[in-house]
């Protein structure tokens, strides 16, 4: 036994308290008879004063309150806190009775201990685990975990100083949820620091008013630091930038420009399909068979694929309209192959002039009109050289969060979860957060 001295704790009561690991509590019992290990505790401080008059309070009664806690030795654990209720002995005092609180153990707003609440916030928010998976690990229900993630998560992402000034700001619409029998789509707008790849916030809708209000709330000094503003080809966002940061250079996101060209190509293919064969694409139809090859980048198609594409177009595209739309799409992609700003504007102008020619397929003319309307925004990318990478990376992060959550129906959940995962909160602060 001599060797056990030193740093070893041998007192059974202390050993138990160390294992339970909560401050200023006495372990008064363990119930190991069920699947969940139940640890019964009470607070060590036995005396307290009345919050109004300071008179030493009397114990009125003591009631057990159950909290989900962190697993111990691979087994789910519940903390049964025998909370004292106090009463003021002074009959003239208005306070009456009150229940003891200790935020270090658990907030009275939560069904989970504070340490477990912080842990689940990190598991779900930072590691993008599903709420359900974490709830199973803790042996509790979905709501207990989700309430904690949203409460601690909201406090963490809304701490001041999560982001500083922003050089390149992006607005991007994201589908938030499809709901109801008609699968109505609800959109959100994400506000992104494009330079740092940080999600700044998410606001409901894809109209201008919410992003505008958010930006205005950041203050003049913050807004004046924004040099570049990136956007998809959406007029509401353009109007927001015009109104709030008129001096920033607006840049059309290359990703969205190329996507539009691909969408127009797809529209053209479906129309020609319908006009030549009189029905929607079937798996044997040549145009349907080449739909993937068409939208693929040409340099990623090998010789075999190229022969196949040309053959299918010969068979299904008698007037060469789909081929024209395909060339238009590739020409739009070419825009981003070089980085010379002066050349870029010239290229956009020539390209859009060619596209609006009355001989062109209707979809190509429409693409040309859009390019014309956004010519400066498109060419500005070559000056700004703002990479589109971060916005796309954030979109992918949010998709991952959505998959883990199987789609959100509650905007507050969606916002907090997205910001925890892609908003770069200071995780070191999580342990300082209390829920008052
Ligand atoms: Zn009192």
XYZ file of C-alpha atoms and ligand atoms in Angstrom:
437
model
C 0.000 0.000 0.000
C 2.944 2.310 0.576
C 3.360 2.704 -3.181
C -0.221 3.960 -3.505
C 0.495 7.168 -1.628
C 1.515 10.413 -3.319
C -0.743 11.573 -6.125
C -3.150 8.669 -5.710
C -6.503 9.488 -4.127
C -7.554 6.585 -1.914
C -10.514 8.071 -0.050
C -13.632 6.387 -1.537
C -15.783 9.515 -1.244
C -13.215 11.695 -2.981
C -12.616 9.032 -5.627
C -16.296 9.050 -6.436
C -16.452 12.854 -6.530
C -13.457 13.004 -8.866
C -15.091 10.530 -11.222
C -18.322 12.498 -11.240
C -16.245 15.615 -11.810
C -18.668 18.388 -10.806
C -17.708 21.369 -8.648
C -18.943 21.678 -5.073
C -21.269 18.707 -5.059
C -21.543 15.709 -2.809
C -22.387 12.393 -4.360
C -25.206 11.021 -2.244
C -25.922 7.819 -4.166
C -25.644 5.771 -7.355
C -28.356 3.765 -9.052
C -26.800 1.288 -11.474
C -29.856 -0.917 -11.873
C -31.010 0.468 -15.246
C -29.382 1.061 -18.628
C -28.589 4.605 -17.612
C -26.316 5.073 -14.626
C -27.954 7.525 -12.236
C -25.728 9.649 -10.060
C -27.478 11.465 -7.222
C -25.865 14.674 -6.002
C -26.562 17.693 -3.874
C -24.768 20.997 -3.554
C -22.153 21.278 -0.861
C -22.950 24.846 0.169
C -25.518 24.248 2.840
C -26.369 27.820 3.789
C -27.496 30.738 1.772
C -28.969 34.178 2.356
C -32.236 35.609 1.096
C -31.561 37.501 -2.172
C -33.785 40.406 -0.997
C -33.038 40.913 2.672
C -29.943 38.781 3.283
C -31.409 36.892 6.242
C -30.077 33.313 6.520
C -32.530 31.184 4.563
C -34.286 28.064 5.764
C -34.631 24.888 3.734
C -38.197 24.461 2.627
C -37.796 21.109 0.878
C -35.571 19.229 -1.570
C -36.671 17.790 -4.904
C -34.740 15.576 -7.335
C -34.333 17.041 -10.842
C -33.029 14.817 -13.613
C -30.445 15.962 -16.189
C -28.893 14.101 -19.089
C -25.129 14.030 -18.558
C -22.005 12.861 -20.365
C -21.542 9.086 -20.600
C -19.235 7.538 -18.050
C -17.112 4.500 -18.941
C -19.121 3.989 -22.102
C -22.446 4.045 -20.304
C -25.075 6.789 -20.548
C -25.332 8.748 -17.317
C -28.010 10.883 -15.754
C -27.422 13.366 -13.007
C -30.110 13.494 -10.345
C -29.637 16.821 -8.641
C -31.477 17.035 -5.349
C -32.217 20.698 -5.525
C -32.983 22.523 -2.332
C -35.812 24.958 -2.124
C -35.167 27.808 0.248
C -37.485 30.160 1.974
C -36.922 33.443 3.715
C -37.858 33.200 7.433
C -38.797 36.886 7.555
C -42.599 36.976 7.230
C -42.501 40.569 5.917
C -40.037 39.702 3.092
C -41.639 39.610 -0.410
C -39.254 36.927 -1.727
C -40.951 33.876 -0.270
C -39.188 30.781 -1.592
C -36.715 30.009 -4.353
C -34.846 27.031 -5.801
C -31.060 26.786 -5.753
C -29.281 27.297 -9.056
C -25.763 26.528 -10.205
C -25.038 27.165 -13.859
C -21.781 25.223 -13.521
C -23.867 22.093 -13.023
C -26.919 22.736 -15.181
C -29.086 25.579 -16.360
C -32.675 25.387 -15.172
C -33.719 26.036 -18.806
C -32.150 22.788 -20.020
C -32.800 19.090 -19.501
C -29.071 18.466 -19.891
C -26.065 19.351 -17.747
C -23.980 22.339 -18.777
C -20.948 20.236 -19.674
C -23.035 17.834 -21.735
C -24.789 20.774 -23.430
C -21.446 22.208 -24.507
C -20.226 18.807 -25.647
C -23.275 18.131 -27.838
C -22.952 21.631 -29.327
C -19.440 20.798 -30.462
C -20.360 17.314 -31.707
C -23.277 18.568 -33.775
C -22.035 22.049 -34.637
C -18.371 21.457 -35.322
C -18.226 17.812 -36.380
C -21.608 17.891 -38.204
C -22.829 14.756 -36.457
C -26.579 14.296 -36.527
C -28.617 15.275 -33.476
C -30.131 11.811 -33.483
C -26.773 10.044 -33.402
C -25.593 12.128 -30.454
C -28.911 11.626 -28.639
C -28.539 7.858 -28.961
C -25.033 8.069 -27.516
C -26.320 10.010 -24.521
C -29.384 7.831 -24.090
C -31.786 10.751 -24.383
C -34.290 12.129 -26.861
C -33.718 14.278 -29.927
C -35.215 17.465 -28.452
C -32.942 17.455 -25.425
C -29.866 17.511 -27.655
C -31.300 19.898 -30.223
C -32.435 22.435 -27.616
C -28.928 22.471 -26.168
C -27.230 22.841 -29.567
C -29.479 25.745 -30.476
C -29.151 27.467 -27.084
C -25.370 27.161 -26.665
C -24.785 27.432 -30.402
C -26.753 30.677 -30.738
C -24.852 32.160 -27.802
C -21.532 31.150 -29.392
C -22.185 32.346 -32.944
C -23.664 35.622 -31.731
C -20.670 36.529 -29.568
C -19.305 39.870 -30.750
C -16.031 39.626 -32.649
C -16.742 36.411 -34.577
C -15.809 38.267 -37.734
C -13.910 41.468 -38.421
C -13.852 43.774 -41.406
C -14.436 42.153 -44.766
C -12.674 42.961 -48.013
C -14.773 40.813 -50.370
C -18.393 40.208 -49.483
C -20.695 37.736 -51.199
C -24.462 37.223 -51.260
C -25.770 33.878 -52.397
C -29.204 32.289 -52.386
C -29.577 28.806 -50.934
C -32.607 26.553 -50.841
C -33.458 26.211 -47.168
C -36.366 23.793 -47.208
C -39.060 22.257 -49.377
C -42.213 22.080 -47.369
C -45.750 20.867 -47.457
C -47.719 18.816 -49.965
C -46.694 21.086 -52.857
C -43.028 21.090 -51.865
C -43.001 24.851 -51.676
C -39.455 26.102 -51.752
C -38.151 28.425 -49.101
C -34.914 30.228 -49.776
C -32.339 31.859 -47.596
C -29.553 34.283 -48.362
C -26.106 33.576 -47.080
C -23.740 36.418 -46.407
C -20.149 35.330 -46.919
C -16.659 36.693 -46.444
C -15.446 35.498 -49.829
C -11.801 36.204 -49.078
C -11.625 34.195 -45.874
C -14.268 31.651 -46.765
C -16.322 32.426 -43.677
C -20.080 32.350 -43.448
C -21.030 35.618 -41.770
C -24.757 35.008 -41.433
C -27.860 33.525 -42.979
C -31.087 35.500 -43.380
C -34.497 34.294 -44.582
C -35.627 34.801 -48.174
C -33.849 35.718 -51.380
C -35.214 39.187 -51.742
C -33.195 42.232 -50.882
C -34.710 43.521 -47.665
C -33.211 41.057 -45.174
C -29.629 41.162 -46.470
C -29.936 44.939 -46.697
C -31.060 45.251 -43.086
C -28.274 42.917 -41.968
C -25.621 44.917 -43.802
C -26.905 48.241 -42.524
C -26.759 46.903 -38.965
C -22.993 46.409 -39.338
C -22.425 50.166 -39.432
C -20.872 52.600 -41.874
C -17.251 51.911 -40.989
C -17.611 48.181 -41.582
C -19.418 48.734 -44.880
C -16.771 51.181 -46.086
C -14.103 48.475 -45.752
C -15.824 46.278 -48.341
C -13.973 46.635 -51.667
C -15.577 43.824 -53.662
C -19.107 42.504 -53.630
C -19.798 39.202 -55.347
C -23.226 37.996 -56.372
C -25.049 35.537 -58.559
C -26.932 37.114 -61.482
C -29.710 38.354 -59.235
C -31.160 41.818 -59.453
C -32.290 42.073 -55.808
C -28.724 41.558 -54.549
C -27.448 44.029 -57.107
C -29.903 46.592 -55.742
C -28.757 45.870 -52.178
C -25.121 46.519 -53.095
C -26.048 49.633 -55.078
C -27.856 51.005 -52.036
C -25.599 49.958 -49.185
C -22.054 49.726 -50.591
C -22.175 51.834 -53.764
C -18.378 52.196 -53.892
C -17.606 48.476 -53.856
C -16.812 46.808 -57.179
C -19.549 44.314 -57.980
C -18.418 40.972 -59.326
C -20.576 38.281 -60.933
C -19.743 34.864 -59.549
C -18.125 32.789 -62.346
C -19.848 29.704 -60.992
C -23.283 31.239 -61.582
C -22.387 32.651 -64.997
C -21.273 29.224 -66.219
C -24.275 27.606 -64.574
C -26.607 29.935 -66.450
C -24.948 28.971 -69.761
C -25.421 25.313 -68.871
C -29.072 25.877 -67.921
C -29.732 27.558 -71.274
C -28.066 24.671 -73.097
C -30.295 22.270 -71.198
C -33.409 24.295 -72.044
C -32.426 24.275 -75.715
C -31.858 20.515 -75.713
C -35.282 19.870 -74.172
C -37.032 22.175 -76.633
C -35.367 20.637 -79.701
C -36.104 17.182 -78.334
C -39.756 18.097 -78.038
C -39.950 19.761 -81.447
C -38.254 16.893 -83.310
C -39.753 13.904 -81.514
C -42.857 15.381 -79.906
C -42.213 13.987 -76.449
C -39.980 14.449 -73.437
C -36.572 12.808 -73.385
C -36.559 9.040 -73.363
C -33.494 6.979 -72.594
C -33.093 5.896 -76.247
C -33.387 9.413 -77.689
C -30.065 10.786 -78.962
C -30.450 14.183 -77.298
C -31.400 12.629 -73.995
C -28.421 10.303 -74.232
C -25.968 13.155 -74.644
C -27.391 15.406 -71.912
C -24.485 14.740 -69.513
C -21.804 15.030 -72.170
C -23.243 18.384 -73.196
C -22.846 20.039 -69.801
C -19.464 18.467 -69.110
C -16.452 20.728 -69.640
C -15.073 19.986 -73.106
C -11.527 19.388 -71.847
C -12.868 16.646 -69.617
C -14.378 14.752 -72.553
C -12.009 12.239 -74.204
C -11.934 11.420 -77.940
C -14.421 8.628 -77.546
C -16.854 10.921 -75.710
C -16.375 13.605 -78.330
C -17.185 11.228 -81.199
C -20.216 10.030 -79.296
C -21.407 13.588 -78.635
C -21.013 14.638 -82.271
C -22.772 11.484 -83.454
C -25.706 11.990 -81.097
C -26.025 15.639 -82.105
C -26.037 14.704 -85.796
C -28.860 12.288 -85.050
C -30.987 14.447 -82.798
C -30.223 18.090 -83.607
C -31.166 18.609 -87.302
C -30.846 22.418 -87.296
C -27.684 22.441 -85.172
C -29.330 24.476 -82.419
C -28.136 22.340 -79.523
C -24.633 22.384 -80.970
C -24.809 26.192 -81.106
C -25.918 26.372 -77.488
C -23.101 23.997 -76.590
C -20.555 26.260 -78.296
C -22.056 29.260 -76.506
C -21.611 27.509 -73.178
C -18.004 26.670 -73.958
C -17.354 30.260 -75.060
C -18.701 31.498 -71.709
C -16.345 29.109 -69.924
C -13.493 30.491 -72.066
C -14.074 33.859 -70.420
C -12.404 32.546 -67.310
C -9.480 30.899 -69.054
C -7.486 34.119 -69.113
C -7.042 36.891 -66.584
C -6.686 40.074 -68.606
C -9.358 42.614 -67.503
C -9.369 44.710 -70.717
C -9.608 41.616 -72.870
C -12.391 40.227 -70.688
C -14.769 43.125 -71.298
C -14.083 43.024 -75.011
C -14.735 39.280 -74.978
C -18.031 39.651 -73.089
C -19.178 42.359 -75.522
C -18.301 40.378 -78.640
C -19.769 37.226 -77.243
C -23.072 38.802 -76.220
C -23.319 40.649 -79.571
C -22.955 37.321 -81.406
C -25.454 35.621 -79.146
C -28.296 38.106 -79.568
C -28.209 37.678 -83.366
C -31.748 36.794 -84.605
C -30.403 33.616 -86.264
C -29.402 32.169 -82.900
C -31.593 29.722 -80.962
C -33.923 31.510 -78.546
C -32.044 30.200 -75.482
C -28.727 31.536 -76.760
C -30.281 34.944 -77.418
C -31.594 34.990 -73.867
C -28.123 34.107 -72.541
C -26.652 36.885 -74.670
C -29.090 39.451 -73.243
C -28.175 38.430 -69.694
C -24.456 38.690 -70.444
C -25.047 42.158 -71.869
C -26.951 43.267 -68.783
C -24.182 42.031 -66.510
C -21.192 42.787 -68.742
C -19.362 44.975 -66.219
C -20.023 42.591 -63.351
C -18.713 39.668 -65.379
C -15.590 41.444 -66.561
C -14.968 42.790 -63.046
C -14.026 39.312 -61.928
C -10.835 39.655 -63.938
C -9.938 42.826 -62.069
C -10.975 41.664 -58.630
C -9.643 38.122 -58.993
C -11.921 37.233 -56.130
C -11.925 33.506 -56.096
C -15.268 31.832 -56.219
C -13.863 28.923 -54.270
C -14.864 29.985 -50.762
C -18.536 30.571 -51.601
C -18.768 27.162 -53.194
C -16.861 25.573 -50.333
C -19.368 27.095 -47.892
C -22.268 25.848 -49.999
C -20.808 22.384 -49.772
C -20.381 22.682 -46.011
C -23.997 23.723 -45.634
C -25.131 20.833 -47.816
C -23.243 18.547 -45.473
C -24.970 20.093 -42.470
C -28.335 19.690 -44.203
C -27.667 16.052 -44.974
C -26.749 15.433 -41.346
C -29.993 17.120 -40.311
C -32.140 15.519 -43.034
C -33.321 18.965 -44.027
C -34.366 21.697 -41.658
C -37.849 22.960 -41.076
C -36.894 25.533 -38.489
C -34.955 28.550 -39.684
C -33.356 29.238 -36.304
C -31.945 25.683 -36.181
C -30.718 26.024 -39.730
C -29.026 29.350 -39.083
C -27.281 28.245 -35.902
C -26.151 24.920 -37.347
C -24.832 26.549 -40.538
C -22.930 29.195 -38.586
C -21.471 26.675 -36.151
C -20.142 24.657 -39.057
C -19.145 27.308 -41.595
C -19.089 30.553 -39.590
C -15.779 29.937 -37.824
C -16.945 30.557 -34.241
C -14.271 30.713 -31.554
C -14.704 27.257 -30.050
C -12.392 28.134 -27.177
C -15.176 30.418 -25.901
C -17.727 27.633 -25.683
C -16.665 26.768 -22.140
C -17.257 30.348 -21.035
C -20.825 30.506 -22.276
C -23.621 30.450 -19.746
C -27.329 30.508 -20.374
C -28.827 33.131 -18.136
Zn -35.885 37.788 2.614
